[in-house]
Structure formats: C-alpha cells, structure tokens
Tab-separated table of C-alpha atoms and ligand atoms in Angstrom:
chain	number	residue	atom	x	y	z
T	36	MET	CA	0.000	0.000	0.000
T	37	GLN	CA	1.498	3.289	-1.074
T	38	PHE	CA	-0.193	6.645	-1.400
T	39	GLY	CA	-0.096	10.315	-0.428
T	40	PHE	CA	-2.892	12.483	0.896
T	41	TYR	CA	-2.545	16.252	0.832
T	42	LEU	CA	-5.459	18.494	1.740
T	43	PRO	CA	-4.316	21.821	3.163
T	44	THR	CA	-7.813	23.371	3.314
T	45	LYS	CA	-9.310	24.016	6.740
T	46	ILE	CA	-12.908	22.797	6.619
T	47	LEU	CA	-15.564	24.522	8.729
T	48	PHE	CA	-18.950	22.842	8.298
T	49	GLY	CA	-22.233	23.843	9.898
T	50	GLN	CA	-24.907	26.448	10.311
T	51	GLY	CA	-23.508	29.917	11.037
T	52	CYS	CA	-19.893	28.907	10.342
T	53	VAL	CA	-18.994	32.186	8.572
T	54	ILE	CA	-20.137	34.452	11.413
T	55	ALA	CA	-18.659	32.126	14.039
T	56	ASN	CA	-15.178	32.147	12.481
T	57	ALA	CA	-14.450	35.813	11.797
T	58	GLN	CA	-10.817	35.373	12.823
T	59	GLU	CA	-10.226	33.206	9.727
T	60	PHE	CA	-10.729	36.337	7.627
T	61	SER	CA	-8.707	38.748	9.777
T	62	SER	CA	-5.797	36.312	9.968
T	63	CYS	CA	-5.371	36.774	6.179
T	64	GLY	CA	-5.012	40.571	6.360
T	65	ASN	CA	-7.219	43.649	6.075
T	66	ARG	CA	-8.113	43.889	2.384
T	67	ALA	CA	-10.443	41.412	0.679
T	68	PHE	CA	-11.424	41.027	-2.977
T	69	ILE	CA	-14.767	39.219	-3.178
T	70	VAL	CA	-15.540	37.121	-6.266
T	71	SER	CA	-19.130	36.012	-6.970
T	72	GLY	CA	-21.791	35.485	-9.615
T	73	ARG	CA	-24.401	38.157	-10.304
T	74	ASN	CA	-27.134	37.165	-7.848
T	75	SER	CA	-26.456	34.063	-5.788
T	76	ALA	CA	-24.143	35.628	-3.203
T	77	ARG	CA	-26.853	38.120	-2.299
T	78	VAL	CA	-29.970	35.894	-2.497
T	79	SER	CA	-28.368	33.054	-0.534
T	80	GLY	CA	-27.590	35.357	2.411
T	81	ALA	CA	-23.867	34.519	2.264
T	82	LEU	CA	-22.743	37.968	1.127
T	83	SER	CA	-24.478	39.771	3.995
T	84	ASP	CA	-22.860	37.373	6.497
T	85	VAL	CA	-19.464	38.058	4.923
T	86	GLU	CA	-20.085	41.818	4.976
T	87	GLN	CA	-20.989	41.602	8.660
T	88	VAL	CA	-17.745	39.767	9.417
T	89	LEU	CA	-15.621	42.136	7.305
T	90	ASN	CA	-17.160	45.162	9.051
T	91	SER	CA	-16.612	43.706	12.505
T	92	GLU	CA	-13.004	42.820	11.632
T	93	GLN	CA	-12.378	46.206	9.938
T	94	ILE	CA	-11.440	44.582	6.660
T	95	SER	CA	-11.993	46.757	3.581
T	96	TRP	CA	-13.286	45.039	0.482
T	97	GLN	CA	-14.172	45.287	-3.179
T	98	LEU	CA	-16.798	43.096	-4.826
T	99	PHE	CA	-16.519	41.621	-8.340
T	100	ALA	CA	-19.988	40.145	-8.959
T	101	GLU	CA	-19.776	39.308	-12.654
T	102	ILE	CA	-18.583	35.718	-12.867
T	103	GLU	CA	-20.748	33.828	-15.348
T	104	GLU	CA	-21.541	30.101	-15.395
T	105	ASN	CA	-18.654	28.067	-16.826
T	106	PRO	CA	-16.370	31.095	-16.462
T	107	THR	CA	-14.166	32.053	-19.394
T	108	ILE	CA	-10.476	32.827	-19.286
T	109	GLU	CA	-11.331	36.369	-20.450
T	110	SER	CA	-13.562	37.156	-17.483
T	111	VAL	CA	-10.993	35.798	-15.053
T	112	ILE	CA	-8.346	38.053	-16.602
T	113	ALA	CA	-10.698	41.069	-16.342
T	114	ALA	CA	-11.417	40.334	-12.679
T	115	ALA	CA	-7.742	39.804	-11.924
T	116	GLU	CA	-6.961	43.229	-13.376
T	117	GLN	CA	-9.390	44.817	-10.911
T	118	ALA	CA	-7.990	42.724	-8.068
T	119	ARG	CA	-4.459	43.799	-8.936
T	120	GLN	CA	-5.464	47.463	-8.677
T	121	PHE	CA	-7.174	46.917	-5.333
T	122	ALA	CA	-4.132	45.007	-3.989
T	123	PRO	CA	-5.991	42.653	-1.649
T	124	ASP	CA	-4.524	40.334	0.998
T	125	MET	CA	-7.124	37.655	0.322
T	126	ILE	CA	-9.752	36.506	-2.184
T	127	ILE	CA	-13.185	35.585	-0.829
T	128	ALA	CA	-15.032	33.276	-3.234
T	129	ILE	CA	-18.815	33.099	-2.826
T	130	GLY	CA	-20.803	30.967	-5.239
T	131	GLY	CA	-21.171	27.706	-7.024
T	132	GLY	CA	-18.242	26.051	-8.753
T	133	SER	CA	-18.072	28.836	-11.337
T	134	PRO	CA	-17.149	31.707	-8.964
T	135	LEU	CA	-15.021	29.365	-6.817
T	136	ASP	CA	-12.978	28.189	-9.798
T	137	ALA	CA	-12.686	31.730	-11.149
T	138	ALA	CA	-11.490	32.970	-7.757
T	139	LYS	CA	-8.640	30.451	-7.667
T	140	ALA	CA	-7.300	31.651	-11.024
T	141	ILE	CA	-7.812	35.299	-9.997
T	142	ALA	CA	-5.757	34.563	-6.864
T	143	VAL	CA	-2.909	33.515	-9.164
T	144	LEU	CA	-3.240	36.283	-11.764
T	145	ALA	CA	-3.591	39.111	-9.220
T	146	VAL	CA	0.019	38.586	-8.164
T	147	ASN	CA	1.640	37.064	-11.282
T	148	THR	CA	2.027	38.640	-14.730
T	149	ILE	CA	1.960	35.531	-16.912
T	150	THR	CA	0.624	34.196	-20.197
T	151	GLN	CA	-2.330	31.807	-20.490
T	152	GLU	CA	0.049	28.947	-21.209
T	153	GLN	CA	2.017	29.711	-18.055
T	154	LEU	CA	-1.241	29.828	-16.120
T	155	PHE	CA	-2.413	26.397	-17.286
T	156	SER	CA	0.979	24.820	-16.815
T	157	ALA	CA	1.003	26.265	-13.266
T	158	ASN	CA	4.210	28.070	-14.093
T	159	PHE	CA	4.122	31.030	-11.708
T	160	LEU	CA	6.661	32.205	-9.176
T	161	VAL	CA	4.607	34.226	-6.712
T	162	LYS	CA	2.394	32.261	-4.349
T	163	PRO	CA	-1.311	32.922	-5.121
T	164	LEU	CA	-3.347	34.981	-2.658
T	165	PRO	CA	-5.171	32.911	-0.030
T	166	VAL	CA	-8.731	31.980	-1.053
T	167	LEU	CA	-11.548	31.681	1.473
T	168	ALA	CA	-14.273	29.670	-0.227
T	169	ILE	CA	-17.991	29.690	0.541
T	170	PRO	CA	-19.858	27.217	-1.707
T	171	LEU	CA	-23.492	28.046	-2.505
T	172	THR	CA	-24.188	24.849	-4.436
T	173	ALA	CA	-23.685	21.282	-3.239
T	174	GLY	CA	-21.962	19.725	-6.207
T	175	THR	CA	-18.503	20.667	-7.354
T	176	GLY	CA	-16.497	20.354	-4.132
T	177	SER	CA	-14.307	23.105	-5.569
T	178	GLU	CA	-13.823	24.442	-2.033
T	179	VAL	CA	-11.395	21.564	-1.392
T	180	THR	CA	-9.805	20.923	-4.783
T	181	PRO	CA	-6.594	22.185	-6.424
T	182	TYR	CA	-8.517	22.711	-9.707
T	183	SER	CA	-9.770	25.759	-11.554
T	184	ILE	CA	-11.810	24.790	-14.607
T	185	LEU	CA	-12.149	27.575	-17.141
T	186	THR	CA	-13.809	27.805	-20.549
T	187	ASP	CA	-11.351	28.296	-23.385
T	188	ASN	CA	-13.239	29.651	-26.400
T	189	GLN	CA	-10.212	29.321	-28.664
T	190	ARG	CA	-9.889	25.615	-27.987
T	191	GLN	CA	-13.667	25.150	-27.737
T	192	THR	CA	-13.464	23.239	-24.473
T	193	LYS	CA	-12.749	23.583	-20.792
T	194	ARG	CA	-9.228	23.706	-19.496
T	195	ASN	CA	-8.101	22.745	-16.052
T	196	LEU	CA	-5.554	24.691	-14.051
T	197	VAL	CA	-4.111	22.266	-11.518
T	198	SER	CA	-1.835	23.397	-8.707
T	199	PRO	CA	-1.543	22.522	-5.038
T	200	THR	CA	-1.050	26.256	-4.426
T	201	ILE	CA	-4.702	26.987	-5.330
T	202	PHE	CA	-6.341	24.785	-2.704
T	203	PRO	CA	-8.510	27.281	-0.773
T	204	ARG	CA	-7.108	28.145	2.650
T	205	VAL	CA	-10.504	27.817	4.356
T	206	ALA	CA	-13.828	26.313	3.231
T	207	PHE	CA	-17.007	27.482	5.007
T	208	LEU	CA	-19.870	25.072	4.363
T	209	ASP	CA	-23.313	26.226	5.497
T	210	ALA	CA	-26.193	24.338	3.870
T	211	ALA	CA	-28.593	27.191	4.660
T	212	TYR	CA	-26.979	29.115	1.787
T	213	THR	CA	-28.076	26.412	-0.659
T	214	GLN	CA	-31.778	26.792	0.220
T	215	SER	CA	-32.264	29.487	-2.421
T	216	LEU	CA	-31.043	27.139	-5.173
T	217	PRO	CA	-33.773	26.253	-7.706
T	218	GLN	CA	-34.774	22.580	-7.613
T	219	GLN	CA	-33.270	21.578	-10.952
T	220	VAL	CA	-29.963	23.322	-10.194
T	221	THR	CA	-29.888	21.447	-6.870
T	222	ILE	CA	-30.422	18.154	-8.696
T	223	ASN	CA	-27.781	18.885	-11.338
T	224	ALA	CA	-25.234	19.814	-8.679
T	225	ALA	CA	-26.069	16.721	-6.599
T	226	ILE	CA	-25.403	14.528	-9.622
T	227	ASP	CA	-22.073	16.288	-10.205
T	228	ALA	CA	-21.113	15.358	-6.633
T	229	LEU	CA	-22.259	11.768	-7.209
T	230	SER	CA	-20.247	11.709	-10.390
T	231	HIS	CA	-17.083	12.837	-8.578
T	232	VAL	CA	-17.513	10.144	-5.958
T	233	LEU	CA	-18.263	7.385	-8.452
T	234	GLU	CA	-15.584	8.381	-10.950
T	235	GLY	CA	-13.020	8.919	-8.196
T	236	TYR	CA	-13.812	5.497	-6.744
T	237	LEU	CA	-13.295	3.811	-10.113
T	238	ALA	CA	-10.313	5.945	-11.143
T	239	ARG	CA	-6.943	4.353	-11.722
T	240	ARG	CA	-5.499	6.914	-9.345
T	241	ALA	CA	-7.872	5.894	-6.508
T	242	THR	CA	-6.184	5.220	-3.156
T	243	PRO	CA	-7.407	3.427	-0.004
T	244	ALA	CA	-7.962	6.824	1.631
T	245	SER	CA	-9.923	8.260	-1.301
T	246	ASP	CA	-11.945	5.026	-1.485
T	247	ALA	CA	-12.929	5.345	2.188
T	248	LEU	CA	-14.261	8.842	1.519
T	249	ALA	CA	-15.998	7.726	-1.669
T	250	VAL	CA	-17.804	4.800	-0.049
T	251	ASP	CA	-19.018	6.976	2.825
T	252	ALA	CA	-20.297	9.523	0.319
T	253	LEU	CA	-22.050	6.807	-1.729
T	254	ARG	CA	-23.782	5.471	1.402
T	255	CYS	CA	-24.837	8.963	2.364
T	256	PHE	CA	-26.198	9.533	-1.148
T	257	GLY	CA	-28.057	6.211	-0.936
T	258	SER	CA	-29.762	7.306	2.278
T	259	ILE	CA	-31.224	10.492	0.745
T	260	LYS	CA	-31.555	9.509	-2.901
T	261	ASP	CA	-35.342	9.260	-2.826
T	262	GLN	CA	-35.704	12.765	-1.389
T	263	ILE	CA	-33.667	14.563	-4.029
T	264	LYS	CA	-36.435	14.740	-6.633
T	265	ASP	CA	-39.126	16.506	-4.642
T	266	ASN	CA	-38.422	16.592	-0.916
T	267	ILE	CA	-35.232	18.593	-0.471
T	268	THR	CA	-35.364	19.524	3.212
T	269	LEU	CA	-32.568	21.329	5.080
T	270	PRO	CA	-31.189	18.014	6.466
T	271	VAL	CA	-31.114	16.680	2.889
T	272	ARG	CA	-29.247	19.819	1.822
T	273	GLN	CA	-26.756	19.252	4.640
T	274	SER	CA	-26.192	15.708	3.402
T	275	LEU	CA	-25.740	16.945	-0.162
T	276	LEU	CA	-23.183	19.526	0.961
T	277	TYR	CA	-21.343	16.810	2.883
T	278	ILE	CA	-21.384	14.486	-0.152
T	279	SER	CA	-20.153	17.321	-2.346
T	280	LEU	CA	-17.337	18.025	0.115
T	281	LEU	CA	-16.299	14.373	0.177
T	282	GLY	CA	-16.517	14.268	-3.624
T	283	GLY	CA	-14.136	17.218	-3.813
T	284	MET	CA	-11.740	15.534	-1.394
T	285	VAL	CA	-11.885	12.385	-3.520
T	286	ILE	CA	-11.208	14.021	-6.898
T	287	ALA	CA	-8.521	16.245	-5.362
T	288	HIS	CA	-6.586	12.979	-5.110
T	289	THR	CA	-7.934	10.833	-7.935
T	290	GLY	CA	-8.938	13.268	-10.679
T	291	THR	CA	-11.996	12.517	-12.818
T	292	THR	CA	-12.420	10.065	-15.685
T	293	LEU	CA	-14.044	9.788	-19.085
T	294	VAL	CA	-17.463	10.976	-17.854
T	295	HIS	CA	-16.118	14.447	-17.175
T	296	ALA	CA	-14.086	14.355	-20.399
T	297	LEU	CA	-17.237	13.700	-22.465
T	298	GLY	CA	-19.395	15.935	-20.290
T	299	TYR	CA	-17.292	19.006	-21.095
T	300	SER	CA	-18.390	18.802	-24.748
T	301	LEU	CA	-22.060	18.400	-23.794
T	302	THR	CA	-21.681	21.607	-21.791
T	303	TYR	CA	-19.590	23.523	-24.317
T	304	PHE	CA	-21.492	22.630	-27.490
T	305	LYS	CA	-24.999	21.875	-26.168
T	306	GLN	CA	-25.192	24.211	-23.153
T	307	ILE	CA	-26.088	21.293	-20.874
T	308	PRO	CA	-25.290	22.153	-17.232
T	309	HIS	CA	-22.175	20.421	-15.930
T	310	GLY	CA	-23.780	18.064	-13.395
T	311	ARG	CA	-26.591	17.120	-15.772
T	312	ALA	CA	-24.053	16.409	-18.526
T	313	ASN	CA	-22.242	13.942	-16.269
T	314	GLY	CA	-25.492	12.404	-15.049
T	315	LEU	CA	-26.641	11.585	-18.584
T	316	LEU	CA	-23.521	9.409	-19.009
T	317	LEU	CA	-23.021	7.915	-15.564
T	318	ALA	CA	-25.070	4.709	-15.775
T	319	GLU	CA	-23.658	3.790	-19.174
T	320	TYR	CA	-20.165	4.452	-17.840
T	321	LEU	CA	-20.778	2.027	-14.986
T	322	ARG	CA	-22.051	-0.581	-17.457
T	323	TYR	CA	-19.001	-0.059	-19.663
T	324	SER	CA	-16.541	-0.249	-16.744
T	325	GLN	CA	-18.113	-3.171	-14.899
T	326	SER	CA	-15.973	-5.932	-16.412
T	327	ALA	CA	-12.756	-4.159	-15.321
T	328	VAL	CA	-13.953	-3.327	-11.793
T	329	PRO	CA	-16.659	-5.877	-10.859
T	330	GLN	CA	-16.222	-5.651	-7.083
T	331	LYS	CA	-16.197	-1.885	-7.016
T	332	THR	CA	-19.321	-1.862	-9.203
T	333	ASP	CA	-21.091	-4.112	-6.665
T	334	THR	CA	-19.962	-1.853	-3.811
T	335	ILE	CA	-21.314	1.239	-5.590
T	336	LEU	CA	-24.703	-0.342	-6.181
T	337	SER	CA	-25.077	-1.713	-2.664
T	338	ALA	CA	-23.905	1.551	-1.046
T	339	LEU	CA	-26.501	3.400	-3.114
T	340	GLY	CA	-29.163	0.832	-2.161
T	341	LEU	CA	-29.747	-0.229	-5.754
T	342	ALA	CA	-30.083	-3.779	-7.090
T	343	SER	CA	-28.618	-3.328	-10.569
T	344	ILE	CA	-27.137	-0.933	-13.106
T	345	GLU	CA	-30.592	-0.867	-14.755
T	346	ASP	CA	-32.053	0.485	-11.504
T	347	PHE	CA	-29.284	3.092	-11.390
T	348	SER	CA	-30.075	4.077	-14.969
T	349	ASP	CA	-33.822	4.329	-14.171
T	350	TYR	CA	-33.081	6.443	-11.106
T	351	LEU	CA	-30.971	8.913	-13.089
T	352	THR	CA	-33.513	9.049	-15.933
T	353	THR	CA	-36.234	10.029	-13.460
T	354	LEU	CA	-34.070	12.834	-12.082
T	355	LEU	CA	-32.709	13.964	-15.452
T	356	PRO	CA	-35.190	13.191	-18.251
T	357	LEU	CA	-33.477	13.459	-21.619
T	358	THR	CA	-34.874	16.263	-23.771
T	359	GLU	CA	-31.969	17.211	-26.024
T	360	THR	CA	-31.246	15.663	-29.423
T	361	PHE	CA	-27.815	14.945	-30.874
T	362	SER	CA	-26.558	14.387	-34.399
T	363	ARG	CA	-24.157	11.569	-35.304
T	364	GLU	CA	-21.537	14.161	-36.292
T	365	GLU	CA	-21.765	15.717	-32.845
T	366	LEU	CA	-21.170	12.405	-31.101
T	367	VAL	CA	-18.171	11.622	-33.322
T	368	HIS	CA	-16.746	15.057	-32.562
T	369	PHE	CA	-17.306	14.762	-28.783
T	370	ALA	CA	-15.742	11.293	-28.719
T	371	GLU	CA	-12.729	12.533	-30.639
T	372	LEU	CA	-12.196	15.503	-28.309
T	373	ALA	CA	-12.568	13.353	-25.175
T	374	SER	CA	-10.178	10.691	-26.505
T	375	GLN	CA	-7.390	13.292	-26.394
T	376	THR	CA	-7.810	14.082	-22.674
T	377	ALA	CA	-5.816	12.761	-19.739
T	378	ASN	CA	-9.075	11.689	-18.044
T	379	ILE	CA	-9.317	8.745	-20.438
T	380	GLY	CA	-6.100	7.219	-19.115
T	381	ASN	CA	-7.514	7.490	-15.593
T	382	SER	CA	-10.608	5.409	-16.437
T	383	PRO	CA	-10.682	1.703	-15.507
T	384	ARG	CA	-11.006	0.768	-19.192
T	385	GLN	CA	-9.142	2.799	-21.813
T	386	PRO	CA	-11.493	3.406	-24.722
T	387	GLN	CA	-10.629	4.465	-28.255
T	388	ALA	CA	-12.679	7.246	-29.822
T	389	ALA	CA	-14.975	4.676	-31.492
T	390	GLU	CA	-15.844	3.110	-28.119
T	391	LEU	CA	-16.532	6.528	-26.658
T	392	GLU	CA	-18.923	7.159	-29.509
T	393	GLN	CA	-20.670	3.841	-28.752
T	394	LEU	CA	-20.894	4.801	-25.098
T	395	LEU	CA	-22.448	8.147	-26.011
T	396	THR	CA	-24.870	6.463	-28.398
T	397	ALA	CA	-25.996	4.025	-25.708
T	398	ALA	CA	-26.311	6.732	-23.056
T	399	LEU	CA	-28.298	9.065	-25.299
T	400	THR	CA	-30.307	6.347	-26.983
T	401	GLY	CA	-33.497	7.476	-28.707
T	402	HIS	CA	-32.150	11.021	-28.921
T	403	VAL	CA	-29.494	10.571	-31.600
T	404	ILE	CA	-30.494	11.566	-35.136
T	405	ASP	CA	-28.506	9.501	-37.637
O	238	NAP	P1	-22.555	27.502	-11.046
O	238	NAP	O1	-22.229	27.589	-12.508
O	238	NAP	O2	-21.607	28.083	-10.104
O	238	NAP	O3	-23.999	28.185	-10.785
O	238	NAP	C1	-25.130	27.758	-11.529
O	238	NAP	C2	-26.293	28.725	-11.343
O	238	NAP	O4	-26.817	28.600	-10.023
O	238	NAP	C3	-25.922	30.210	-11.489
O	238	NAP	O5	-26.975	30.836	-12.201
O	238	NAP	C4	-25.854	30.714	-10.062
O	238	NAP	O6	-26.185	32.088	-9.937
O	238	NAP	C5	-26.927	29.879	-9.407
O	238	NAP	N1	-26.724	29.693	-7.969
O	238	NAP	C6	-25.618	29.155	-7.367
O	238	NAP	N2	-25.814	29.062	-6.042
O	238	NAP	C7	-27.060	29.569	-5.786
O	238	NAP	C8	-27.826	29.745	-4.594
O	238	NAP	N3	-27.386	29.328	-3.404
O	238	NAP	N4	-29.046	30.306	-4.713
O	238	NAP	C9	-29.534	30.686	-5.935
O	238	NAP	N5	-28.853	30.529	-7.086
O	238	NAP	C10	-27.625	29.982	-7.010
O	238	NAP	O7	-22.900	25.978	-10.713
O	238	NAP	P2	-22.040	24.746	-10.181
O	238	NAP	O8	-22.701	23.544	-10.700
O	238	NAP	O9	-21.810	24.855	-8.733
O	238	NAP	O10	-20.600	24.921	-10.875
O	238	NAP	C11	-20.323	24.427	-12.158
O	238	NAP	C12	-18.900	24.795	-12.512
O	238	NAP	O11	-17.990	24.152	-11.615
O	238	NAP	C13	-18.504	24.345	-13.904
O	238	NAP	O12	-17.746	25.364	-14.538
O	238	NAP	C14	-17.663	23.112	-13.647
O	238	NAP	O13	-16.748	22.858	-14.693
O	238	NAP	C15	-16.981	23.475	-12.353
O	238	NAP	N6	-16.478	22.339	-11.555
O	238	NAP	C16	-15.329	22.502	-10.842
O	238	NAP	C17	-14.780	21.471	-10.094
O	238	NAP	C18	-13.517	21.672	-9.340
O	238	NAP	O14	-12.979	20.756	-8.733
O	238	NAP	N7	-12.954	22.854	-9.335
O	238	NAP	C19	-15.434	20.231	-10.048
O	238	NAP	C20	-16.620	20.075	-10.778
O	238	NAP	C21	-17.142	21.145	-11.501
O	238	NAP	P3	-25.067	33.259	-10.001
O	238	NAP	O15	-24.674	33.372	-11.443
O	238	NAP	O16	-25.754	34.449	-9.479
O	238	NAP	O17	-23.890	32.832	-9.139
O	239	FE	FE1	-17.645	18.022	-11.887
C-alpha cells in the first residue's frame, strides 16, 4: 500500500460557520477582494454574512460580482486586473463552482504577470493569494480541490488549471446558503457530486484513503436519494453539501475520468449544465466499466441501495429526463475531443474514440439523429 494524501484546506462545516469564524478572515489581512456570480451571493444570504464579518473585523473590500456560469479565461483576466489594482490580501469566493474556480485563477493572476500557457501549466513564481471559499451549491467540491476549470473559447473546451497552491485556505460550508437554489440546479449539482464520488472510486489513481471517503459519500447519497427529486429539506441539503465536500476531497486525489471528459463537450457545445451532462452518461459508464472493476461496481450499487445498473439508470432518468437531441456528427466530434484528454487514461477501461462514440450512443439512446 502506497499513497499520499494532501489536503491543506481548513474545513468549517455547519450552520452559522462564517459568522462564528471571523478570525479566519482577519488572519489573512485587512483587504479582501470578493468574487461572486451576479445574484447568488446576495440571495443566498452569504454575502451579507461576509459583509458583517468584514465590518466587525475592519477589513476593507471590493466586490466583483460578474462571474458567469462556466467562467471564461477572459472574465478571469478582467477580474484579476481589478484585483491587482485593489491590492488585496485575500480573495473571498462566494458561489457555485463557477465563482469558486474563477477565484482560484484570480488569486494567481492578481500577483503574477503571466501568459495563459504559463497559467495552465502552473508556471508562476509568486504564491497565489489565499482563497476563502464559501460554496453556494452542493456539487462541485471546488472548495477543497486544487482545480480551476475555465472555458477556453479558442480551444472550444474547458481547461483545467491544476496546482496545489490553489487549494482554498478555508472552506465554510453552510447548507442554509443552498436553500435558495432552484430545484433543478440542486439536482444537477447533486449529480455532479455523485459523479465525482463514483468516478473517483473507479479511477486508476484511486487510493485506499480516497476510497474510504468515496464509499461513505455513496452510502450517504443512498440514504437520501429518494428525497432529491421533490423533498429537499434542510437536512437533505446538509447531506448533499457533505457528499459534495467528500466528492471534492476524492477528486482532489484521484482526478476525474471519461465521464467528465465527455461531459465538457455536452456543456460547451450543447449548453447542458455540468452536473446534468455527467449524469446523462453515468449509468452507461458504470455498465461499460463493470468488467474491469466488478467488485467496485457491486460496492457502488449496494452503497446506493440499488439492485442493478438498470435500476441506477432508471433512477438517473427520473431525475434527469433526456430532452436534447444529438446528431451523429456531434457524437463523433465529442468522442474525438474526449479521446485526447488525460481523463481517459484514468478510467478503468481505456477506450478508443470509437468506443466513446458507442458509449455516447448508448447513453443518449433514442435522442441521436442519424
Ligand atoms: P454555477 O455555474 O456556479 O452556478 C449555476 C447557477 O446557479 C448560477 O446561475 C448561479 O447564480 C446559481 N446559484 C448558485 N448558487 C445559488 C444559490 N445558493 N441560490 C440561488 N442561485 C444559485 O454551478 P455549479 O454547478 O456549482 O458549478 C459548475 C462549474 O464548476 C462548472 O464550470 C464546472 O466545470 C466546475 N467544476 C469545478 C470542479 C472543481 O474541482 N474545481 C469540479 C466540478 C465542476 P449566479 O450566477 O448568481 O452565481
Ligand atoms: Fe464536476
């Protein structure tokens, strides 16, 4: 047995954790640059809690509330320019995965003058600013990952900045902030978290420690799975935030696999939200992988409280009914793009582009126009 486990983020989980831990902010300095989306920081109540803490700690701040979903490299550069002028001691990230990921790259670019290539190869000399992360969705786990996933319009896909220096310093997880999330966004995010746990568990880079986290998260998901569709109470939201956190801890060590690789194209070219994109492929992925990882497949199903992959597929179809249509050319293109990613080599079976196309065809069956 041989593995490493590095997770430098301090995790504070529970109701009121932002207000109760004001010293976490003041210990970073007295100037904060806040990064958020347009509305969620305000409507969730998180921004007013942060403002209260910053006032009480006499920390001055500037707010950049323009991060869009699936943030682009351009908007991160624009935000970093503002941050540079403000010269903050810390970045406070409030939002779903989009603002959290953007904030990590802004933390790098605010103190390093580098090209895009240097950014994505994590080639920077100055240590990024500390990031304090407050997730408002329960899905990405970005509050505990060393990843910043940005949309690259030139390459027509998402690119991943990976560096241990961008792990947030502190993660504040308060499920009350997720109560303002619309139902379908909650479901999509929950399936992203499930996807992280399942992919991380099956990944070639899985370790005994990441597996322990993954199995706990799968069991937890199994215990609330029937409430996700139409009975999302606060305790269910707490469980989802916990699963999302564990999912982030898992993929911080294992990375993701072919589901995320294919999902990026569904998001980029078909505007399908990230979690939903993964969810459309997850059952077929399990079916495809089963022969390589039979025991792990059994463990996944029993932890989720499901009898078979068919039941898993039915469950996901109920949560995420397929409405989109796809052309054959699109599937060939998506398979080709995914086959060039590192995620493929991390999957339990290593498909060629043609197999990826078959997997897509099976997953999206009835919705492919030949
Ligand atoms: P998101 O793109 O951050 O947000 C989706 C939508 O939900 C936005 O319209 C947002 O509004 C709204 N919203 C978020 N929280 C809300 C709340 N509490 N109340 C009301 N509305 C709220 O969604 P996400 O699924 O969390 O993040 C997806 C992104 O994360 C993708 O770019 C994906 O690639 C990335 N990701 C990163 C990692 C990682 O390890 N770093 C892992 C998986 C996925 P606003 O626009 O107002 O904020
Ligand atoms: Fe994801």
